[in-house]
CSV table of C-alpha atoms in Angstrom, one decimal:
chain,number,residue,atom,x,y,z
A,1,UNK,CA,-14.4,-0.5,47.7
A,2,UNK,CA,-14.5,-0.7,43.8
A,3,UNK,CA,-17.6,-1.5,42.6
A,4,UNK,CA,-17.7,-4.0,39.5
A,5,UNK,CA,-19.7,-1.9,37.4
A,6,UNK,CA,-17.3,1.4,37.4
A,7,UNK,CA,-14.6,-1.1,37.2
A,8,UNK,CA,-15.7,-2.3,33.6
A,9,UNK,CA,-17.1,1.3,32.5
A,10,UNK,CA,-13.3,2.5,33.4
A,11,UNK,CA,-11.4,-0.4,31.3
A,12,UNK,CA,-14.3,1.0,28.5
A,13,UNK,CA,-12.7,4.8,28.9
A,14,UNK,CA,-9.7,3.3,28.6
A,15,UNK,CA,-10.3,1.3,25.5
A,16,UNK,CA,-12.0,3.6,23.3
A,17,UNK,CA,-9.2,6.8,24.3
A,18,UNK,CA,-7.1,4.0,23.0
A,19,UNK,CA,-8.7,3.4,19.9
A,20,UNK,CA,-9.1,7.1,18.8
A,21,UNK,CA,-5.3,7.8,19.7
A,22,UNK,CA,-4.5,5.4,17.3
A,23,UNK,CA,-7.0,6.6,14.6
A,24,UNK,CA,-4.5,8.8,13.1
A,25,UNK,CA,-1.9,6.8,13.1
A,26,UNK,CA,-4.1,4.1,11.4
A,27,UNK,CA,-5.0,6.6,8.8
A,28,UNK,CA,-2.1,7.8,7.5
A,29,UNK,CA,-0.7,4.2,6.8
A,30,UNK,CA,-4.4,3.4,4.4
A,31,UNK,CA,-4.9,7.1,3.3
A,32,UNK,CA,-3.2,9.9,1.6
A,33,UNK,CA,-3.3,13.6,1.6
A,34,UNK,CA,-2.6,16.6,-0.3
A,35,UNK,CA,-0.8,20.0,0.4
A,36,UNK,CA,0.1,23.1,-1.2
A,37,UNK,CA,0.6,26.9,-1.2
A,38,UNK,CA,-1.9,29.0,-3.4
A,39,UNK,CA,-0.4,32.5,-4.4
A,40,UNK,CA,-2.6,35.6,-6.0
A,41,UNK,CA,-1.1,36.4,-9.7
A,42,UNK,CA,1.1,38.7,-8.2
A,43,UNK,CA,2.9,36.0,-6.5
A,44,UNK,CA,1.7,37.0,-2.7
A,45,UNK,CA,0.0,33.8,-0.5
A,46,UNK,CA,-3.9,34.0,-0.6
A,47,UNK,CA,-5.2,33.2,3.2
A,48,UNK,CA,-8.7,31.4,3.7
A,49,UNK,CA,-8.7,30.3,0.2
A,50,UNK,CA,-11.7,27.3,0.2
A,51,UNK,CA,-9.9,24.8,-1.2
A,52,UNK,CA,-12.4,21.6,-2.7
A,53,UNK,CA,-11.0,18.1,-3.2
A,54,UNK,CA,-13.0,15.6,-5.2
A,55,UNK,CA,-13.0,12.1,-5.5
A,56,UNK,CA,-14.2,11.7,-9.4
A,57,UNK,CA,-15.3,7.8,-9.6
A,58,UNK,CA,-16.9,7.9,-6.3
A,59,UNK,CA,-18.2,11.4,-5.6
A,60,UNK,CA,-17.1,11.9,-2.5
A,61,UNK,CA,-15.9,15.4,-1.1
A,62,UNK,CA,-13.2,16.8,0.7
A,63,UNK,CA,-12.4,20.3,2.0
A,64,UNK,CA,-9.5,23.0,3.4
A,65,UNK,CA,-9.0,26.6,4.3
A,66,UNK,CA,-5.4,28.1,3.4
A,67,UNK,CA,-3.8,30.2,6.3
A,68,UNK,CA,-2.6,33.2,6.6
A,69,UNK,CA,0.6,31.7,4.7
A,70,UNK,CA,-1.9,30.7,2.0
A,71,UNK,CA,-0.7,27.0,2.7
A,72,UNK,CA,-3.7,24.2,2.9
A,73,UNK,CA,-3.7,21.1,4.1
A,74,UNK,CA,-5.8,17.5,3.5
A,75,UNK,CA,-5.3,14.1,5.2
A,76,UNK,CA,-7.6,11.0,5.1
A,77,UNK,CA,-7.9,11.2,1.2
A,78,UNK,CA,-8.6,8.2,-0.7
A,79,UNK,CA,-5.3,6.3,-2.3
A,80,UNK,CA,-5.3,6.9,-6.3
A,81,UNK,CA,-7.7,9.1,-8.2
A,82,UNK,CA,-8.7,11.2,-10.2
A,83,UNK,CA,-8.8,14.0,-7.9
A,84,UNK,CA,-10.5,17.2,-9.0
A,85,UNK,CA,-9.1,20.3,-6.9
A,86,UNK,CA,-11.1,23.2,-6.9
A,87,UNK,CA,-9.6,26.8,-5.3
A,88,UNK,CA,-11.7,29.5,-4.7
A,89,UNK,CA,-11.0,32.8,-2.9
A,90,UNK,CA,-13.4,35.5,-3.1
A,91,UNK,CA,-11.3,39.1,-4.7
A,92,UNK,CA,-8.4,36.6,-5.9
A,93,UNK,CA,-9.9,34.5,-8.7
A,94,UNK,CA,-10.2,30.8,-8.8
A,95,UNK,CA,-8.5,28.0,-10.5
A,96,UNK,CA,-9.2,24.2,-11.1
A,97,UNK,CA,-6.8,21.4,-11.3
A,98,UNK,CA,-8.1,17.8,-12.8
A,99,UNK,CA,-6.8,14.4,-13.0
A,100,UNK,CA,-4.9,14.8,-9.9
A,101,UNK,CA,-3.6,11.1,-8.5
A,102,UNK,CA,-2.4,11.0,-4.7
A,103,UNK,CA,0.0,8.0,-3.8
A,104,UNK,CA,-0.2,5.9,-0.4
A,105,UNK,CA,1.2,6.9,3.4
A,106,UNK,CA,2.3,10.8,1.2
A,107,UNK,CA,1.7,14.1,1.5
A,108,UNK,CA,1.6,15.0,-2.0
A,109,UNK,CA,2.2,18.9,-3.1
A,110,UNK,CA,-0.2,20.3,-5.4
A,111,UNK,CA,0.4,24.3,-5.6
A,112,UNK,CA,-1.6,26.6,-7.5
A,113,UNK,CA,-1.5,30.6,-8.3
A,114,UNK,CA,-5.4,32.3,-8.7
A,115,UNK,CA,-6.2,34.6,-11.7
A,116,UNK,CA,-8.9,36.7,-12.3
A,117,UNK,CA,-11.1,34.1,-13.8
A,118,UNK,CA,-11.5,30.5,-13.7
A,119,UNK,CA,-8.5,28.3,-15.2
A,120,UNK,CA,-8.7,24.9,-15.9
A,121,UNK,CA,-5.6,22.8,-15.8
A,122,UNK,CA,-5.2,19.4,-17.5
A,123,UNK,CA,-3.7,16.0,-16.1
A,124,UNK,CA,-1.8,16.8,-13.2
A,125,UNK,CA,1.4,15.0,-11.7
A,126,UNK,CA,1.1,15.1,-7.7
A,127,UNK,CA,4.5,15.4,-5.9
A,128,UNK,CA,5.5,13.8,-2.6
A,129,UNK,CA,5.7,17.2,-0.5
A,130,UNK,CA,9.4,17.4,1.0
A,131,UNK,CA,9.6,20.6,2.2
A,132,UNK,CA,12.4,22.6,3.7
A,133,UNK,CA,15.9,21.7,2.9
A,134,UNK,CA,16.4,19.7,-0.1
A,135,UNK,CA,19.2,18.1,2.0
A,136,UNK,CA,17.8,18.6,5.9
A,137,UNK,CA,14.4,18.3,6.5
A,138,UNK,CA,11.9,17.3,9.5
A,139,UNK,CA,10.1,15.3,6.5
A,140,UNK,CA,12.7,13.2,5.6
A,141,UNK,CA,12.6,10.6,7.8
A,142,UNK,CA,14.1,7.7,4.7
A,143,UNK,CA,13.7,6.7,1.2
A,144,UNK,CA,11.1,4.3,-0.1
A,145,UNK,CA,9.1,3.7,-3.2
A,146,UNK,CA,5.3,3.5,-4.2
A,147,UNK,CA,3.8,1.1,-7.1
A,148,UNK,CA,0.6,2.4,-8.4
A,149,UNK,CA,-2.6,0.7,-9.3
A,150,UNK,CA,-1.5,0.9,-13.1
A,151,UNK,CA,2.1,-0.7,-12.5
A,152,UNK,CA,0.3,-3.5,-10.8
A,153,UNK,CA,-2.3,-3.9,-13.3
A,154,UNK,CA,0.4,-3.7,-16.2
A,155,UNK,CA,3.3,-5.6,-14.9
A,156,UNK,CA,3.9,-9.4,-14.8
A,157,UNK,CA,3.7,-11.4,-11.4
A,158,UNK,CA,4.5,-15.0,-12.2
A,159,UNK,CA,4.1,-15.6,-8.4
A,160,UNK,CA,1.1,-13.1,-7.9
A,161,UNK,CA,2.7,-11.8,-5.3
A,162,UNK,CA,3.7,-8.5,-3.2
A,163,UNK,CA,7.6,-9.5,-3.8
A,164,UNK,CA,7.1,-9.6,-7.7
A,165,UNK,CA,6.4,-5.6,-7.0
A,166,UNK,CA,8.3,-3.7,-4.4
A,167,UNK,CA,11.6,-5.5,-5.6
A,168,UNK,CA,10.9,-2.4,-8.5
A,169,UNK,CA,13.0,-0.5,-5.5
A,170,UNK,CA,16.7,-1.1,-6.6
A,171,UNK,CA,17.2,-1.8,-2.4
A,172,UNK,CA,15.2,-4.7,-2.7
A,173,UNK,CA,16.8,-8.3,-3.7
A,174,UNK,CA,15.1,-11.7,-3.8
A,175,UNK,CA,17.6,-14.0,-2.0
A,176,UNK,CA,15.5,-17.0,-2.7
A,177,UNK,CA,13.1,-17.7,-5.2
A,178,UNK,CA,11.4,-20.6,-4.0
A,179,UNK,CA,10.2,-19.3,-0.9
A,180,UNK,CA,10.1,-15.9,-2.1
A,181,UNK,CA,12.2,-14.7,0.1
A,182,UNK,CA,13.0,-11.1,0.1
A,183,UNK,CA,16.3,-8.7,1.8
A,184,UNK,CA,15.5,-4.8,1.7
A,185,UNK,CA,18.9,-2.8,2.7
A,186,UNK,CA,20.3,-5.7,2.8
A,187,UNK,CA,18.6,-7.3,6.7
A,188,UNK,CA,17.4,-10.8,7.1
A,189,UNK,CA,14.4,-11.2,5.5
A,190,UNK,CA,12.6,-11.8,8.8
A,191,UNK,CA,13.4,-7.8,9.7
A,192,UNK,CA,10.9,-6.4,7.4
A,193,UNK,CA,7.4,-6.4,8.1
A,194,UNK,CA,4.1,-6.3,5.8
A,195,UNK,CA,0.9,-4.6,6.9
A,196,UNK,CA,-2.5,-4.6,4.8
A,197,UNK,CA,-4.7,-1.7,4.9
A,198,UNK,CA,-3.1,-1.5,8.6
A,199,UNK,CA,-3.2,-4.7,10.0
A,200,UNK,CA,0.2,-6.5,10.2
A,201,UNK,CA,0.4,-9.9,8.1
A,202,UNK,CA,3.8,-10.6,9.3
A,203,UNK,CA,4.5,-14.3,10.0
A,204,UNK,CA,3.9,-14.0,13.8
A,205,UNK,CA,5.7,-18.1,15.1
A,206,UNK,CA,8.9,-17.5,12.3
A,207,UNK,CA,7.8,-20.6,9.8
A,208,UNK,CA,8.0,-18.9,6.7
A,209,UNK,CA,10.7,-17.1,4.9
A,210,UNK,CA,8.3,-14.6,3.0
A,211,UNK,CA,7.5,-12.9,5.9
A,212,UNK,CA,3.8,-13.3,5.7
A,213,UNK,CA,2.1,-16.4,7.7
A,214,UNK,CA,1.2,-18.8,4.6
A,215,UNK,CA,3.9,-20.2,2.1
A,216,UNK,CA,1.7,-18.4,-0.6
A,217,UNK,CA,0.2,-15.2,0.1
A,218,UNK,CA,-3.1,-14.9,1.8
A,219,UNK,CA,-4.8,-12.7,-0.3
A,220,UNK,CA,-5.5,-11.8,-4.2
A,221,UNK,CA,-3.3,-9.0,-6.0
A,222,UNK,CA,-6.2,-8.3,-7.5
A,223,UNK,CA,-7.5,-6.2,-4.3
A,224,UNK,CA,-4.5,-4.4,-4.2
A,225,UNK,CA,-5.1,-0.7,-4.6
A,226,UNK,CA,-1.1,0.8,-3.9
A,227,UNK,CA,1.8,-0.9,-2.6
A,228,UNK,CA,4.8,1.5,-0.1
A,229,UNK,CA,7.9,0.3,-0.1
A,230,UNK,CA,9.8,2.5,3.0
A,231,UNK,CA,13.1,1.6,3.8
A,232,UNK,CA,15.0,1.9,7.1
A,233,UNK,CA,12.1,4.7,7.6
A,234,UNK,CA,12.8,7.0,11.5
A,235,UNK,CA,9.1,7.8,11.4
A,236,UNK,CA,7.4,6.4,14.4
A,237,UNK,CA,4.5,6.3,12.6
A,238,UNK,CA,6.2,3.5,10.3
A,239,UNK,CA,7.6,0.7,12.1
A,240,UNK,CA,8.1,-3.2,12.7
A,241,UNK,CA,10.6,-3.5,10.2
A,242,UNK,CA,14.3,-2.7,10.9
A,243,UNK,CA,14.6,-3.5,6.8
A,244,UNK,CA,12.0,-2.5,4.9
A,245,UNK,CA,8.2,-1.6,5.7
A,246,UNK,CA,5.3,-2.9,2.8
A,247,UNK,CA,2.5,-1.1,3.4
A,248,UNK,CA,-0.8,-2.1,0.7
A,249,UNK,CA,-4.6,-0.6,1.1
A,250,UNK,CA,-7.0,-2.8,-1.0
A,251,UNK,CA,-9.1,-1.2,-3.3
A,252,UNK,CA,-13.1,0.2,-2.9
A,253,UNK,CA,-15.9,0.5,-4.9
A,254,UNK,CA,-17.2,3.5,-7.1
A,255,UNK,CA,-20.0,5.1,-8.0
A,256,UNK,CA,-20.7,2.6,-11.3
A,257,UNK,CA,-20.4,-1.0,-10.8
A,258,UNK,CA,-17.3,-3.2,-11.9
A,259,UNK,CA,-15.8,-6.4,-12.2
A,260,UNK,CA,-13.5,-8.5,-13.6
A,261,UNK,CA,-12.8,-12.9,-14.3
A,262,UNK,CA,-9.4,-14.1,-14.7
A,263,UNK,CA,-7.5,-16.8,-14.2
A,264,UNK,CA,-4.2,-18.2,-14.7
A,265,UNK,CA,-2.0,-21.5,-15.5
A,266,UNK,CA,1.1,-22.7,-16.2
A,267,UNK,CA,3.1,-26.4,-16.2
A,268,UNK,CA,6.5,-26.8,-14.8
A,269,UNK,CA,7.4,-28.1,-17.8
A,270,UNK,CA,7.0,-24.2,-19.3
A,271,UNK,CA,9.9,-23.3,-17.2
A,272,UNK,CA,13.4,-22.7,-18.3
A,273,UNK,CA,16.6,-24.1,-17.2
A,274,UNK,CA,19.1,-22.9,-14.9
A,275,UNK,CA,22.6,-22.1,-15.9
A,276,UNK,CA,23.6,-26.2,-15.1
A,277,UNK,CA,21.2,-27.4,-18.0
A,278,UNK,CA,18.8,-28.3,-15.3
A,279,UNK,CA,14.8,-27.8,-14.9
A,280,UNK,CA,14.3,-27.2,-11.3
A,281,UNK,CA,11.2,-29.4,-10.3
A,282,UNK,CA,9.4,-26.4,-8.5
A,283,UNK,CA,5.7,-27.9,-9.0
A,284,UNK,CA,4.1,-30.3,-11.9
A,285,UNK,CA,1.1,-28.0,-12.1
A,286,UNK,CA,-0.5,-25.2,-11.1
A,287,UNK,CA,-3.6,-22.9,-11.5
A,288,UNK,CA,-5.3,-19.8,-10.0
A,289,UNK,CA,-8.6,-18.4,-10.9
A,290,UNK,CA,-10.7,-15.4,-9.6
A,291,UNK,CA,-13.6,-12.7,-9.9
A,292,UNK,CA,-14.1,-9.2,-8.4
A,293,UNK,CA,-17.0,-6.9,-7.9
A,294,UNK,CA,-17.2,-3.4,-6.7
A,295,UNK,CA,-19.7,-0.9,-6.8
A,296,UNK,CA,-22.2,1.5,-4.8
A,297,UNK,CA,-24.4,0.3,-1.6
A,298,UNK,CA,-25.3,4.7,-1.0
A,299,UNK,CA,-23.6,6.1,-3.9
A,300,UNK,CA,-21.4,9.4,-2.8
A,301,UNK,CA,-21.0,7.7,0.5
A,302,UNK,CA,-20.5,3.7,1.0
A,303,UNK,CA,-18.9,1.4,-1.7
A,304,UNK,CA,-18.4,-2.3,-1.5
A,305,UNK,CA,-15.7,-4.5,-3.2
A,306,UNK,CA,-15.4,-7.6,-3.2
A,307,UNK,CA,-13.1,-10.7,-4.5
A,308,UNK,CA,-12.9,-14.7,-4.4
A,309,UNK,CA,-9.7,-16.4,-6.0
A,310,UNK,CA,-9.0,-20.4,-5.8
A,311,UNK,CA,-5.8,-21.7,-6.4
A,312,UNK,CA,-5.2,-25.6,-7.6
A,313,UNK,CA,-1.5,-26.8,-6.8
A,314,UNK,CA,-0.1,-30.2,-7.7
A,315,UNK,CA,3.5,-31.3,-6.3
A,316,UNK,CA,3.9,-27.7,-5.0
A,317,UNK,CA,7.1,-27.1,-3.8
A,318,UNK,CA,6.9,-26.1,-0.1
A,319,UNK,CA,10.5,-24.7,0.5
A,320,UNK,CA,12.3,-27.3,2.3
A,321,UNK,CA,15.6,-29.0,0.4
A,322,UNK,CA,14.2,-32.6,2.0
A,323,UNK,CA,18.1,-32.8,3.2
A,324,UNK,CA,20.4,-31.8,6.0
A,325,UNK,CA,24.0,-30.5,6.1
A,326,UNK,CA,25.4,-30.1,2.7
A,327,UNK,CA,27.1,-32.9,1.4
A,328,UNK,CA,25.6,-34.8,4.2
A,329,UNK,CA,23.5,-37.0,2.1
A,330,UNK,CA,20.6,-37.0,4.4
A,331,UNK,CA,17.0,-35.9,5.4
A,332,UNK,CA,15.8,-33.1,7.8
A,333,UNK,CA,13.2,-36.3,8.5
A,334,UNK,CA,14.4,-39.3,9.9
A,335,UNK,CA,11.8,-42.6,10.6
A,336,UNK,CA,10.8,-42.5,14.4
A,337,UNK,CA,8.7,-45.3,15.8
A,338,UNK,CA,7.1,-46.0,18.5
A,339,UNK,CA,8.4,-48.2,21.3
């Protein structure tokens, strides 16, 4: 006979060996990481190399040992930067590499070749490590595209939106811009998915054409960190979307405290007209306003951000035409009473 108690201690077990199997998968969809090979001057790989990584605005510290191919490796890292990379092997030299920037869900290659003494690089570009083949390789599992924090900070959203960004990949086309409806590789719109920091946002019952569950977006672009547009991606790691996979982390505090107030508004009477001399009525009015904060709770080791955003609509347009078949003349609604 089973007793009750082992019963709910073995559906625990099984839970938590769950949880932590997915932990690296979680990971690598919020996180980044860095990779490279580290050579002595005379070109030969340096094995169990210490190989620092630090966070600059925050503090925080990473670290990796080269192999005996003098090849290191560093997941979990924090999306963005500036990262300071510090490589020391004792008998080789040592070298430092600053204002290194790591992008979303990559491994990004940052090599490096020891001296004598200590060298100090300047701004460094971090590449997405494909390595291998530059035509086969296990790593290339499909194409995609990643918008920084600085694209999102300096380009124009009119919709303040995620599809005002990832259609910066050429594969992505708005097929309707009233419901901000988006095709990537050209699939129905309701074949890609959207996760945030993770979590799937997708639009789980089919109601909305923007593939997230609210005919606006439920959350500020404001706390956007990095947007990953993969498309048609074979990883299993990446999936849900037969089109196109969004994947956004939200940003985190730093070591100094910061904020910002902003707001927004605009009148459809600001709009332009369409190719027929006619102003669609899309809205009469609308406005959006908004504050973040981030900053320490244990500087070095926990950060807080936070953000609260109101948006005031007036004759918002909700994405339905208000008729049925074309030419038809008449409503999707029709008067039903009671008997």
């Amino acid at each position: 006979m089973t007793h009750p108690r082992c019963l709910r201690m073995s559906k625990l077990t099984l839970g938590l060996v769950a949880a932590l199997a997915a932990a690296p998968v979680f990971a690598q969809s919020t996180s980044a990481g860095v990779a490279g090979l580290v050579t002595s001057s005379a070109g030969q790989p340096v094995p169990n190399a210490e190989v620092t990584i630090t966070h600059v605005e925050s503090g925080t510290v990473s670290r990796a040992t080269t192999d005996a191919s003098g090849r290191y490796n560093a997941r979990g890292l924090r999306v963005g930067g500036p990262y300071t990379i510090t490589i020391n092997a004792s008998g080789a030299g040592n070298t430092t590499r600053e204002g290194v920037y790591l992008n979303l869900d990559k491994v990004n290659q940052v090599d490096a070749a020891l001296g004598g003494d200590l060298a100090t690089l300047g701004t460094v570009q971090a590449i997405a490590g494909n390595y291998g083949s530059a035509i086969f390789s296990a790593n290339k599992m499909g194409t995609g595209t990643n918008v920084t924090r600085e694209e999102i900070e300096s380009l124009p959203s009119i919709n303040r939106n995620l599809q005002d960004y990832v259609r910066l990949d050429p594969r992505v086309a708005q097929t309707d811009k009233a419901r901000n409806e988006i095709s990537i590789a050209g699939q129905n719109p309701r074949y890609n998915a959207i996760r945030v920091d993770g979590i799937s946002t997708n639009d789980a019952f089919g109601l909305e054409s923007n593939s997230l569950p609210t005919p606006r977006q439920p959350f500020s672009m404001d706390v956007i960190d990095e947007i990953s547009v993969d498309v048609a991606n074979y990883d299993v790691t990446i999936s849900g979307g037969t089109g196109g996979v969004i994947n956004a982390v939200t940003k985190s505090g730093t070591n100094e405290f910061h904020g910002s107030v902003y707001g927004t508004y605009r009148e459809n009477d600001w709009s332009g007209k369409n190719q027929n001399d006619i102003r669609p009525q899309l809205f009469d009015r609308e406005s959006t306003y908004g504050l973040t904060l981030g900053g320490p709770i244990v500087k070095d080791k926990l950060f807080f951000f936070a953000n609260y955003e109101k948006y005031k609509g007036k004759g918002v347009f909700t994405g339905n035409s208000g008729f049925g078949p074309t030419g038809s003349g008449e409503s999707n609604m029709v008067g039903i009473t009671q008997a």
